[in-house]
C-alpha positions as YAML, in Angstrom:
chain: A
units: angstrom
residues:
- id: 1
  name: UNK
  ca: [0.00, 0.00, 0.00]
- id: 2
  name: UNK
  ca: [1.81, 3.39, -1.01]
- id: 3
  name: UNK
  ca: [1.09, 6.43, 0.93]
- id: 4
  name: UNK
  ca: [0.30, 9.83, -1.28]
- id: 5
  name: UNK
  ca: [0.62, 13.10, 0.66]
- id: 6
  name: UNK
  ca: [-2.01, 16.25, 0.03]
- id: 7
  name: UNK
  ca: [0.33, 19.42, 0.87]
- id: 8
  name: UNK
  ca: [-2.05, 21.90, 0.15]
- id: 9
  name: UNK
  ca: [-4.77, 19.95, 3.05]
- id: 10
  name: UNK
  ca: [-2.66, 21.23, 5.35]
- id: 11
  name: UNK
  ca: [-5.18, 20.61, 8.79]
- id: 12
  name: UNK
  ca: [-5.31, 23.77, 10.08]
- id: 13
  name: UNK
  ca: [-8.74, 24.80, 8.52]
- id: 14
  name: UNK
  ca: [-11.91, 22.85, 8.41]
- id: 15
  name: UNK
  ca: [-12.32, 23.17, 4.66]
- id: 16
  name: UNK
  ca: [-8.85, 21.58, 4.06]
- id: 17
  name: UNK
  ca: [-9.73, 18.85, 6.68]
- id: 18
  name: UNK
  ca: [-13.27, 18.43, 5.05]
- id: 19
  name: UNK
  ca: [-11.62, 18.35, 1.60]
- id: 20
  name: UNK
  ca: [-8.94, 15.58, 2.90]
- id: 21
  name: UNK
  ca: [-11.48, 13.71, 4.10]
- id: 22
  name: UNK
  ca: [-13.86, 13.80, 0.75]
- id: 23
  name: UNK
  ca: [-10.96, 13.05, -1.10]
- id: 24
  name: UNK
  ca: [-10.79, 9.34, 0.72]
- id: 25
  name: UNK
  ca: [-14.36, 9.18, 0.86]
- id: 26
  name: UNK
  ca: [-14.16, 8.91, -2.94]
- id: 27
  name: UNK
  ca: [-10.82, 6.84, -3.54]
- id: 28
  name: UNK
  ca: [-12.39, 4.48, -0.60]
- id: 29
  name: UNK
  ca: [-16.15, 4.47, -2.41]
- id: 30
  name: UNK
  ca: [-15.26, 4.41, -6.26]
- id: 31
  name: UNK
  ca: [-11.15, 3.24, -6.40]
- id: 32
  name: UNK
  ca: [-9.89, 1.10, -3.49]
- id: 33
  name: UNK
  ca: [-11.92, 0.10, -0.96]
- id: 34
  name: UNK
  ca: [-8.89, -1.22, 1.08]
- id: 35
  name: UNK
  ca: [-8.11, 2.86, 1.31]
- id: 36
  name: UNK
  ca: [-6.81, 4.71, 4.57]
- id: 37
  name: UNK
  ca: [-6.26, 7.72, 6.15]
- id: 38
  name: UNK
  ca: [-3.90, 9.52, 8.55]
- id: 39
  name: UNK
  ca: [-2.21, 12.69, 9.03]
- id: 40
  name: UNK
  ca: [1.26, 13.44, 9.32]
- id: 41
  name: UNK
  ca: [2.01, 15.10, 12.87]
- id: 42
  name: UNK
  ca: [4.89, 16.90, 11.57]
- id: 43
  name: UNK
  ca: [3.34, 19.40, 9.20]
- id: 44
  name: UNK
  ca: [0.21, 18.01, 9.89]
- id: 45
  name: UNK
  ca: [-0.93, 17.43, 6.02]
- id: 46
  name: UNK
  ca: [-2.97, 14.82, 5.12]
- id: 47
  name: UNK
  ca: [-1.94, 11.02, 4.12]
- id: 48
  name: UNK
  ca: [-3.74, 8.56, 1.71]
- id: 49
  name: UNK
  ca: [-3.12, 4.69, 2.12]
- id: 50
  name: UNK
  ca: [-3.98, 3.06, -0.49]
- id: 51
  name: UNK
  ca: [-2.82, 1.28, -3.97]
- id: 52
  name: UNK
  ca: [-1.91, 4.75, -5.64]
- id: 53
  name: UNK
  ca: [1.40, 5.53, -5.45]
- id: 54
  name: UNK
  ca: [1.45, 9.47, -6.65]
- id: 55
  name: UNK
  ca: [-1.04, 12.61, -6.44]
- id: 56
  name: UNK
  ca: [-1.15, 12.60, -10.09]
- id: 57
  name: UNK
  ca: [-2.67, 9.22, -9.44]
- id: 58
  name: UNK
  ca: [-5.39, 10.38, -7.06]
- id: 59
  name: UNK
  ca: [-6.42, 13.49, -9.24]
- id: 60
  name: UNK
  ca: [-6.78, 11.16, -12.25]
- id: 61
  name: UNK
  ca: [-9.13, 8.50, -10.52]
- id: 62
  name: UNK
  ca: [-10.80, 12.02, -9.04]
- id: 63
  name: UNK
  ca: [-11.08, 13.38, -12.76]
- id: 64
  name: UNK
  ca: [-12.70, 10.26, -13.72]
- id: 65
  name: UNK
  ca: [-15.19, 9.90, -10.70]
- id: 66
  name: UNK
  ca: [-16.51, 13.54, -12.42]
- id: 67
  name: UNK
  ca: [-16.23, 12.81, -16.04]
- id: 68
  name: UNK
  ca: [-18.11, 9.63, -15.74]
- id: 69
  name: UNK
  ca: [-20.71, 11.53, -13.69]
- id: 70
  name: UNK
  ca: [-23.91, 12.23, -16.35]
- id: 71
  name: UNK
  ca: [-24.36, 15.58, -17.34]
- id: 72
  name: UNK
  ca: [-27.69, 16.17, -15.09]
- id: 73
  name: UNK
  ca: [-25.80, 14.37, -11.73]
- id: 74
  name: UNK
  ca: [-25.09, 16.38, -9.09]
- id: 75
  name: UNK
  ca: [-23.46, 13.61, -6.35]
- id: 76
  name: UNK
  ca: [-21.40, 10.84, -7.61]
- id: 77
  name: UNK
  ca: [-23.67, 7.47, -7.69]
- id: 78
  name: UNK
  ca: [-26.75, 9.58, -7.15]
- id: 79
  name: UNK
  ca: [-29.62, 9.34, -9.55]
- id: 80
  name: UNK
  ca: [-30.43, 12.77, -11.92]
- id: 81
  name: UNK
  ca: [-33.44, 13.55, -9.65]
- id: 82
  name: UNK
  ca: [-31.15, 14.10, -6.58]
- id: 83
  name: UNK
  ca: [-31.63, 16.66, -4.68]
- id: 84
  name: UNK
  ca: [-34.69, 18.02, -6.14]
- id: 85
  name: UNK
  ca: [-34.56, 21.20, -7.59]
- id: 86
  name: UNK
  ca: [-36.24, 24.62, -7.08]
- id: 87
  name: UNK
  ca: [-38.70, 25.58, -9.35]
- id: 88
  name: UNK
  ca: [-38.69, 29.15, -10.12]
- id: 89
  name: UNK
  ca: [-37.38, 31.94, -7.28]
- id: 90
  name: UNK
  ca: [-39.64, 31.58, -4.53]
- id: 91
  name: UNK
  ca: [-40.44, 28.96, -1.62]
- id: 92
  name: UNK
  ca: [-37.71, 27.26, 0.46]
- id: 93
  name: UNK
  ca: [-35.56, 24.56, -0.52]
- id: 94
  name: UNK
  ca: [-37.28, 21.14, -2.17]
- id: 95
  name: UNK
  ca: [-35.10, 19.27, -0.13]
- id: 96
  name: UNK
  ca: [-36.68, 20.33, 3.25]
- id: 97
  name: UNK
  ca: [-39.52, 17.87, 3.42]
- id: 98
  name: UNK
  ca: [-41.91, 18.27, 6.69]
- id: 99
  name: UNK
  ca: [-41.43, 16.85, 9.56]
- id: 100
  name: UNK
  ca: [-42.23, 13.35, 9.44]
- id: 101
  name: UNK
  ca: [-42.19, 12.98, 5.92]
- id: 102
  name: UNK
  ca: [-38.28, 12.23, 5.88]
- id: 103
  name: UNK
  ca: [-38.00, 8.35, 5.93]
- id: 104
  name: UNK
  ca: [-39.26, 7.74, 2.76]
- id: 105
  name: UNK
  ca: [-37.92, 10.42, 0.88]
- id: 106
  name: UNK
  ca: [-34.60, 8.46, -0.33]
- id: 107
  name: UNK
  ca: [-36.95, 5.66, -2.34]
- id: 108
  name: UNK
  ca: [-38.90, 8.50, -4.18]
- id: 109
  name: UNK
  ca: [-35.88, 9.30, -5.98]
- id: 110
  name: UNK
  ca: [-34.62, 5.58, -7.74]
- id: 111
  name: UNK
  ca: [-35.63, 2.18, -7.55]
- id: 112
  name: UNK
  ca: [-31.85, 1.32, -8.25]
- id: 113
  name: UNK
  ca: [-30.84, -0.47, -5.05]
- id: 114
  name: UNK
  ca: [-27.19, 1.13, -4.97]
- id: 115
  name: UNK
  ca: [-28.45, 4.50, -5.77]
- id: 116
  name: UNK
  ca: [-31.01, 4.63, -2.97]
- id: 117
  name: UNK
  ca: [-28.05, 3.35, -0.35]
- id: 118
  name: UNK
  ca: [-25.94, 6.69, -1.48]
- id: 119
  name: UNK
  ca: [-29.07, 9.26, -1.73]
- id: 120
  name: UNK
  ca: [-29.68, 7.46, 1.83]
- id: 121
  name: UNK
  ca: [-26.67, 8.44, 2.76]
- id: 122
  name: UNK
  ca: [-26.60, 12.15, 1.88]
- id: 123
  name: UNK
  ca: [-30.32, 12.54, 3.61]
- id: 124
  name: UNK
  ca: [-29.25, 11.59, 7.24]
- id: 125
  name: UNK
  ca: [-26.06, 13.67, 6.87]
- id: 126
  name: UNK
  ca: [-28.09, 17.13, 5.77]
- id: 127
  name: UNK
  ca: [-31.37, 16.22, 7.26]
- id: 128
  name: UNK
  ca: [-33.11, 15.23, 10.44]
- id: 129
  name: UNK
  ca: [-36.72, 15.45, 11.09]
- id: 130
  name: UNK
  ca: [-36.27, 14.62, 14.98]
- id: 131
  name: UNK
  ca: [-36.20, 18.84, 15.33]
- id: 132
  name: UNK
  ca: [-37.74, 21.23, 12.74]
- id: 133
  name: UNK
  ca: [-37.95, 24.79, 11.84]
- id: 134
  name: UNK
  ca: [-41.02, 27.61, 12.31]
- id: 135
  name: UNK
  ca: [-42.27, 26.24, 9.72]
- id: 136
  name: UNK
  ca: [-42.38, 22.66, 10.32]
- id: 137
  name: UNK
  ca: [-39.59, 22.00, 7.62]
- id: 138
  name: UNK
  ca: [-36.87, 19.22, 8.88]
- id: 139
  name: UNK
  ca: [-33.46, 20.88, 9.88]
- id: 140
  name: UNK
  ca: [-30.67, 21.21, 8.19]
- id: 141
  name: UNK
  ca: [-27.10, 20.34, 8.63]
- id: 142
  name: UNK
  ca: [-24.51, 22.42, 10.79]
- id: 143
  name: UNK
  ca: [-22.03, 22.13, 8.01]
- id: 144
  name: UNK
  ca: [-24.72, 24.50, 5.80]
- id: 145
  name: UNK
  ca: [-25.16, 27.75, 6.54]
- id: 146
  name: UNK
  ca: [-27.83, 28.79, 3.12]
- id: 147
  name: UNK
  ca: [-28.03, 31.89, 2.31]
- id: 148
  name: UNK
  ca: [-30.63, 33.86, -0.11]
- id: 149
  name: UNK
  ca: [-32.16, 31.10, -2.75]
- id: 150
  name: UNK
  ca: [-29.58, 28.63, -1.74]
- id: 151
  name: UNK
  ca: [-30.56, 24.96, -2.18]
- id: 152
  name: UNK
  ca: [-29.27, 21.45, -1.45]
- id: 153
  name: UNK
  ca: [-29.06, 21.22, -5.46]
- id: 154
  name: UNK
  ca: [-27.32, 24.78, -5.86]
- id: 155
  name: UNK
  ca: [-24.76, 23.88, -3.42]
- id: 156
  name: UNK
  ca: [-23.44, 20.58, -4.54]
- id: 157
  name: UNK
  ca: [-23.62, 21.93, -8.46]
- id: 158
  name: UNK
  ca: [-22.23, 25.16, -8.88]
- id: 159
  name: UNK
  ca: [-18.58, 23.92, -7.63]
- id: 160
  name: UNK
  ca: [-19.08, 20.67, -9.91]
- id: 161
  name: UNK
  ca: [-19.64, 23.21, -12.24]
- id: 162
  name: UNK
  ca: [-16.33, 24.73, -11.84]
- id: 163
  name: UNK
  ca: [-14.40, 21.54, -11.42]
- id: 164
  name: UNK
  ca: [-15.81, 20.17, -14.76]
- id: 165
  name: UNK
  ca: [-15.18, 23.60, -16.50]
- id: 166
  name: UNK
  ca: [-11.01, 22.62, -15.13]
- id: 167
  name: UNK
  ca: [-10.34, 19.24, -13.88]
- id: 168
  name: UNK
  ca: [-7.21, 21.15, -13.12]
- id: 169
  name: UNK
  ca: [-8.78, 22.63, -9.82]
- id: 170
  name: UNK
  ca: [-8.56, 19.09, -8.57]
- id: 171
  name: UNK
  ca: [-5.23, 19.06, -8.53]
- id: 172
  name: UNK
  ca: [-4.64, 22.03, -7.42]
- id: 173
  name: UNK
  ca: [-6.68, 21.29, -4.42]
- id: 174
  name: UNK
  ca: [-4.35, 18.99, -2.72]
- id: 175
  name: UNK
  ca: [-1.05, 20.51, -4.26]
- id: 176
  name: UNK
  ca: [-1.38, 24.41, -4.32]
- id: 177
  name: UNK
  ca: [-4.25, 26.15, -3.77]
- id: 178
  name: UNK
  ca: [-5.36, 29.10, -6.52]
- id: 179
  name: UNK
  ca: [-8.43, 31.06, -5.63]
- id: 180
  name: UNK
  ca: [-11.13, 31.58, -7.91]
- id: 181
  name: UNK
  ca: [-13.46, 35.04, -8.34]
- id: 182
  name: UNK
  ca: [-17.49, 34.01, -7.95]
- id: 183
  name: UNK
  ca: [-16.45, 30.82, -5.79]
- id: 184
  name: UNK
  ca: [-18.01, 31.40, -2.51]
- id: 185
  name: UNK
  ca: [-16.83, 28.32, -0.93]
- id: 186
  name: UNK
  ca: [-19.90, 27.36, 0.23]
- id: 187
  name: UNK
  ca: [-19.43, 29.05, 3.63]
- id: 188
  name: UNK
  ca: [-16.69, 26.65, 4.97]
- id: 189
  name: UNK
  ca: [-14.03, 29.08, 4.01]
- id: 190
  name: UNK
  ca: [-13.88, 31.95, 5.74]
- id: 191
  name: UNK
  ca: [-11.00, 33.51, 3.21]
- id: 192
  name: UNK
  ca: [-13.22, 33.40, 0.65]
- id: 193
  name: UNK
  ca: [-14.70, 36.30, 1.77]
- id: 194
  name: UNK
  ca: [-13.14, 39.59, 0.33]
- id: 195
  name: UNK
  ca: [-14.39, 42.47, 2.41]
- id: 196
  name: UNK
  ca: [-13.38, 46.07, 1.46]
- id: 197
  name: UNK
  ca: [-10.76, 45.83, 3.87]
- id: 198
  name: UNK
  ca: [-8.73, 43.12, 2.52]
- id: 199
  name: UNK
  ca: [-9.34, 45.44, -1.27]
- id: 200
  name: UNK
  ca: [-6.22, 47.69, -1.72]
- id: 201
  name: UNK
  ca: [-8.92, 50.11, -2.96]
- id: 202
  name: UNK
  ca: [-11.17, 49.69, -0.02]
- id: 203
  name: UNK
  ca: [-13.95, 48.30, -2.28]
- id: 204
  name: UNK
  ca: [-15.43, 44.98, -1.96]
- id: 205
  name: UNK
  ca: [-15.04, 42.17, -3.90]
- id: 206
  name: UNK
  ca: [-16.39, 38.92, -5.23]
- id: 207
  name: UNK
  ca: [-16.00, 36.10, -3.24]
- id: 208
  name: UNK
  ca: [-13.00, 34.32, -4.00]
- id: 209
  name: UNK
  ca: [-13.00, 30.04, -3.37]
- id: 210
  name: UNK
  ca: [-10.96, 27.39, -4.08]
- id: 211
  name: UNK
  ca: [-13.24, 25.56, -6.39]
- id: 212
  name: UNK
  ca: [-11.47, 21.71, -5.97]
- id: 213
  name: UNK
  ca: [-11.02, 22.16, -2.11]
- id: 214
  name: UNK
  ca: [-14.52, 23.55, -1.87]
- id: 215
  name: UNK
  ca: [-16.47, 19.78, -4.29]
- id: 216
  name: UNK
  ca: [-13.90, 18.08, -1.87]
- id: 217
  name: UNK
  ca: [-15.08, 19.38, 1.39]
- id: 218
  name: UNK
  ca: [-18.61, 18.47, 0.20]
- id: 219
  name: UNK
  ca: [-18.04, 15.23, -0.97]
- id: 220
  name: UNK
  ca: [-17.36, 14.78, 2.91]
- id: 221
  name: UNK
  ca: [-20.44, 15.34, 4.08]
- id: 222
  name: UNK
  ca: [-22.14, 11.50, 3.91]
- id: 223
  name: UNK
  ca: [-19.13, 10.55, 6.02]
- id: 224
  name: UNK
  ca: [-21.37, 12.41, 8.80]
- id: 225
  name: UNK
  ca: [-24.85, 12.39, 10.36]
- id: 226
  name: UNK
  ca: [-26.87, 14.80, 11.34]
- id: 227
  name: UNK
  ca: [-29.66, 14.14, 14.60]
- id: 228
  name: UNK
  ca: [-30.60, 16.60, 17.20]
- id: 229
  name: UNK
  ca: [-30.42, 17.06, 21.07]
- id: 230
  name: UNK
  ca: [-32.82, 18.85, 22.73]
- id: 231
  name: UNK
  ca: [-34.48, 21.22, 19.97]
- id: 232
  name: UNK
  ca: [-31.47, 21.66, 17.88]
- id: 233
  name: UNK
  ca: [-29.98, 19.87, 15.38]
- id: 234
  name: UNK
  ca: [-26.41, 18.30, 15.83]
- id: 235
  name: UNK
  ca: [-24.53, 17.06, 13.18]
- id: 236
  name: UNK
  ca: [-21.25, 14.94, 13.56]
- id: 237
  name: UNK
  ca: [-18.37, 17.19, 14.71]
- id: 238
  name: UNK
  ca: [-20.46, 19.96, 16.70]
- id: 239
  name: UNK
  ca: [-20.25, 20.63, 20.15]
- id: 240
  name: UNK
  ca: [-22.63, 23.16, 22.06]
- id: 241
  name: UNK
  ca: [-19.70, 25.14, 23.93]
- id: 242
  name: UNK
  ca: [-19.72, 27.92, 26.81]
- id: 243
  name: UNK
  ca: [-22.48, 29.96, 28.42]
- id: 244
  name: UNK
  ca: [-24.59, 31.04, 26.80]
- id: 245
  name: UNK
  ca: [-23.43, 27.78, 24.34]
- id: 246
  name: UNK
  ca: [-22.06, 28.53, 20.96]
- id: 247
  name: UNK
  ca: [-21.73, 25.74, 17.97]
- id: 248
  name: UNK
  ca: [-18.51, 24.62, 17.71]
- id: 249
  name: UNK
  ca: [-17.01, 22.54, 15.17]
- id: 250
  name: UNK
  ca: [-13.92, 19.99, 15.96]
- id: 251
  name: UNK
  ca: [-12.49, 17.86, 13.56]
- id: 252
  name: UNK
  ca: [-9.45, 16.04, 14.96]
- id: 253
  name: UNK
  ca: [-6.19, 14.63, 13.16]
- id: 254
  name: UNK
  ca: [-5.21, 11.46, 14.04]
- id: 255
  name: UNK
  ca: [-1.89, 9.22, 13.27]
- id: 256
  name: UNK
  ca: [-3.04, 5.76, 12.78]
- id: 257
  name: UNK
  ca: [-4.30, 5.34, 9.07]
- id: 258
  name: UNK
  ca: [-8.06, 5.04, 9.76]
- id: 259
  name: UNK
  ca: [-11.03, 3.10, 7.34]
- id: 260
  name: UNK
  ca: [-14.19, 5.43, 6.80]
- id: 261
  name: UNK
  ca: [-16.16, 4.26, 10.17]
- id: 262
  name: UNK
  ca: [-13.33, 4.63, 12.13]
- id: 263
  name: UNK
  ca: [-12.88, 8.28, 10.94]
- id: 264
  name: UNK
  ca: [-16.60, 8.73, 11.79]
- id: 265
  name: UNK
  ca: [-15.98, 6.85, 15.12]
- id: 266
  name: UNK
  ca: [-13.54, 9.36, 15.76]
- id: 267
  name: UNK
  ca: [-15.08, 12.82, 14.97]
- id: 268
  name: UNK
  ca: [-18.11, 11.59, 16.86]
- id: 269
  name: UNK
  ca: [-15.79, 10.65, 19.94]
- id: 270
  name: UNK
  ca: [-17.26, 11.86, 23.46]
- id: 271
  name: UNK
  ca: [-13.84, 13.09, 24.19]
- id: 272
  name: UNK
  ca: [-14.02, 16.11, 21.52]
- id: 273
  name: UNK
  ca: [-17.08, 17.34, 23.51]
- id: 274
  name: UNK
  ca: [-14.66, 18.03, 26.43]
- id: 275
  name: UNK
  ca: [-14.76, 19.20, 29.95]
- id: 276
  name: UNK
  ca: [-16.40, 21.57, 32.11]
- id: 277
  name: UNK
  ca: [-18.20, 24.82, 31.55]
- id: 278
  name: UNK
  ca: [-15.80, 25.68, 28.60]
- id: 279
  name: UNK
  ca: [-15.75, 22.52, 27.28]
- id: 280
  name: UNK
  ca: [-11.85, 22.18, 27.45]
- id: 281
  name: UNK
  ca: [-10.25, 18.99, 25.80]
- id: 282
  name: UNK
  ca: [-8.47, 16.62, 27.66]
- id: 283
  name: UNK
  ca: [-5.02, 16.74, 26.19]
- id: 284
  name: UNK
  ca: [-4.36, 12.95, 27.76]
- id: 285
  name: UNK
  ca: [-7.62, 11.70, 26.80]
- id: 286
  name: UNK
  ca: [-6.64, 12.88, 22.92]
- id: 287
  name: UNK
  ca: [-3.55, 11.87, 22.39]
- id: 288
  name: UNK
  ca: [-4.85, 8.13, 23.85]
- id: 289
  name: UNK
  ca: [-7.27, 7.68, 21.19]
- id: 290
  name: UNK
  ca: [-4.11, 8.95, 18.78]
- id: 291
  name: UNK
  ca: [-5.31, 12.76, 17.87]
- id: 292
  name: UNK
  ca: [-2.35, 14.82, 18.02]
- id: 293
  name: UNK
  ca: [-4.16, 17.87, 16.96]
- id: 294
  name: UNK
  ca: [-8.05, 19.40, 16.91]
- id: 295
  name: UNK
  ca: [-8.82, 22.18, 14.25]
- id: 296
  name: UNK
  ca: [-11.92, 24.29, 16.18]
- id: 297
  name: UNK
  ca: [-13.79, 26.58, 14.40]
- id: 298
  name: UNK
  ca: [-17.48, 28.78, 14.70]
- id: 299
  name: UNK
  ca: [-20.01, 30.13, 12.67]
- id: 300
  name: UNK
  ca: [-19.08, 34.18, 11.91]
- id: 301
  name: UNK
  ca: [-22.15, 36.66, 10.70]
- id: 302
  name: UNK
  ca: [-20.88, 39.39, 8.02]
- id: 303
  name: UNK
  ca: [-21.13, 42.84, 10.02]
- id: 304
  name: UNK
  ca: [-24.29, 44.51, 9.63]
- id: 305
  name: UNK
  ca: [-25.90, 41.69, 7.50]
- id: 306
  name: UNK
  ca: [-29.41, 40.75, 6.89]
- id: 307
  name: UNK
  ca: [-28.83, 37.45, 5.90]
- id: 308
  name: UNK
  ca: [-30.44, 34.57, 7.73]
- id: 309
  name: UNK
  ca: [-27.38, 32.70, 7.27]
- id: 310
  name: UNK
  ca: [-25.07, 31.39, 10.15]
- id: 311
  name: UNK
  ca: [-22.24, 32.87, 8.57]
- id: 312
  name: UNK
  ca: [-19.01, 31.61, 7.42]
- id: 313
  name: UNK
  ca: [-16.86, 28.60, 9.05]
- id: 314
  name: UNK
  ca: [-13.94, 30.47, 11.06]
- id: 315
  name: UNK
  ca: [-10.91, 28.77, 12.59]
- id: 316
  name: UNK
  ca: [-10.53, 29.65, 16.44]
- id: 317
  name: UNK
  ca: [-7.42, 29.19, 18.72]
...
């Protein structure tokens, strides 16, 4: 088993960590289901084990996961239908079926055996109908934060869109990262965001993603689950933290090469909820279970927005 390196992953924001991680999903799902994955404590960049000996390697089973995706696909093994789209301007997402309507949502879409198991899969990580909304909508995943006429189907297409535009941006997701004008970065990268006060001329900008890192990241998201406690919804990773309690994501990096359930295992670990009032992490208690590092990070609003967005993913220390 050769070991590839991603040195552009480097774990120190959630959208490279979510990106590493979507990466393996895929080799793991579509390549080599013998795959791994670890992280190197050193520089603390990302490791694939698996029967691909080079990143050129990875980016060209990765190129041909989306070039063998049909041309109405959104989600790799997903039928066309999935996730329903928005017709016209108005109304909330499709997606967001009532409370209690949830369960049999997945079969409506195929009656292909393997394509129900993977639309399946996407529905528990962005939905839960055990808590809902004013409007009696199921919730949504912590890892989206929608925003105007967003949809399910908008996010997961418009950076496809990009990547089959460039297969390039693959690559350049786990080598060197090149930001992109109009890539928003679906909210789990906070530099994406060009304010007036990053613009030389004080004006400000379009967003600027990195359009592989950003398909990546999502293609992470079946790897998780989302439920609820109490009234809210909790997907895997968040942790309610402080007084009053503010959501808190924590994705660990680990040095054993991990199998997909153990990485779930892991991220869903009691031990990342922590200690006390403040939540504090147990330092011992980590680096037993073989994390040698935590990336936290929190929802931030843009200042003076009227958005009903969470805001963007932010790294804390």
């Amino acid at each position: 088993m050769s070991q590839v390196k991603f040195p552009a992953l480097i774990g120190e924001s959630p959208l490279a960590i979510l990106a590493a991680i979507g990466t393996f999903r895929l080799i793991h799902d579509f390549v080599d289901d013998d795959a791994r994955l670890s992280w190197d404590p050193n520089d603390r960049a990302p490791v694939l084990h698996s029967r691909l000996a080079t990143v050129d390697a990875v980016v060209e089973e990765l190129s041909e996961i989306v070039a063998e995706m049909p041309e109405d696909v959104v989600v790799p093994g997903a039928p066309p239908s999935f996730p329903r789209q928005k017709v016209g301007t108005k109304g909330s997402d499709p997606m967001r079926a009532e409370q209690g309507r949830l369960n049999g949502l997945a079969g409506s879409f195929s009656e292909d055996a393997a394509q129900i198991s993977t639309v399946r899969d996407w529905i528990a990580s962005l939905l839960t109908d055990l808590v809902h909304d004013d409007e009696g909508k199921c919730a949504i995943s912590q890892f989206m934060a929608p925003s105007g006429q967003q949809t399910m189907f908008s996010m997961l297409r418009k950076p496809l869109c990009v990547v089959q535009t460039d297969p390039e941006h693959l690559y350049r997701a786990l080598v060197g990262w090149r930001r992109v004008e109009g890539v928003t970065g679906e909210f789990l990268d906070h530099r994406a965001v060009w304010s007036a006060a990053e613009d030389p001329n004080g004006e400000a900008q379009k967003m600027r993603g990195v359009p592989g890192a950003t398909w990546l990241a999502l293609m992470s998201y079946p790897a998780w689950t989302t439920t609820a406690t109490g009234s809210h919804p909790r997907t895997s990773g968040w942790h309610a933290v402080g007084r009053p309690p503010v959501q808190e994501l924590r994705l660990p990096l680990w040095w054993e090469p991990l199998g997909p359930r153990a990485v779930k295992a892991l991220v869903e670990h009691p031990v990342l909820e922590g200690k006390g009032e403040e939540k504090r992490l147990d330092a011992d208690a980590l680096r037993l279970l073989g994390i040698f590092h935590v990336c936290r990070a929190r929802r931030r609003k843009a200042e003076r927005s009227k958005s009903k967005s969470a805001g963007v993913l932010v790294p804390v220390s």
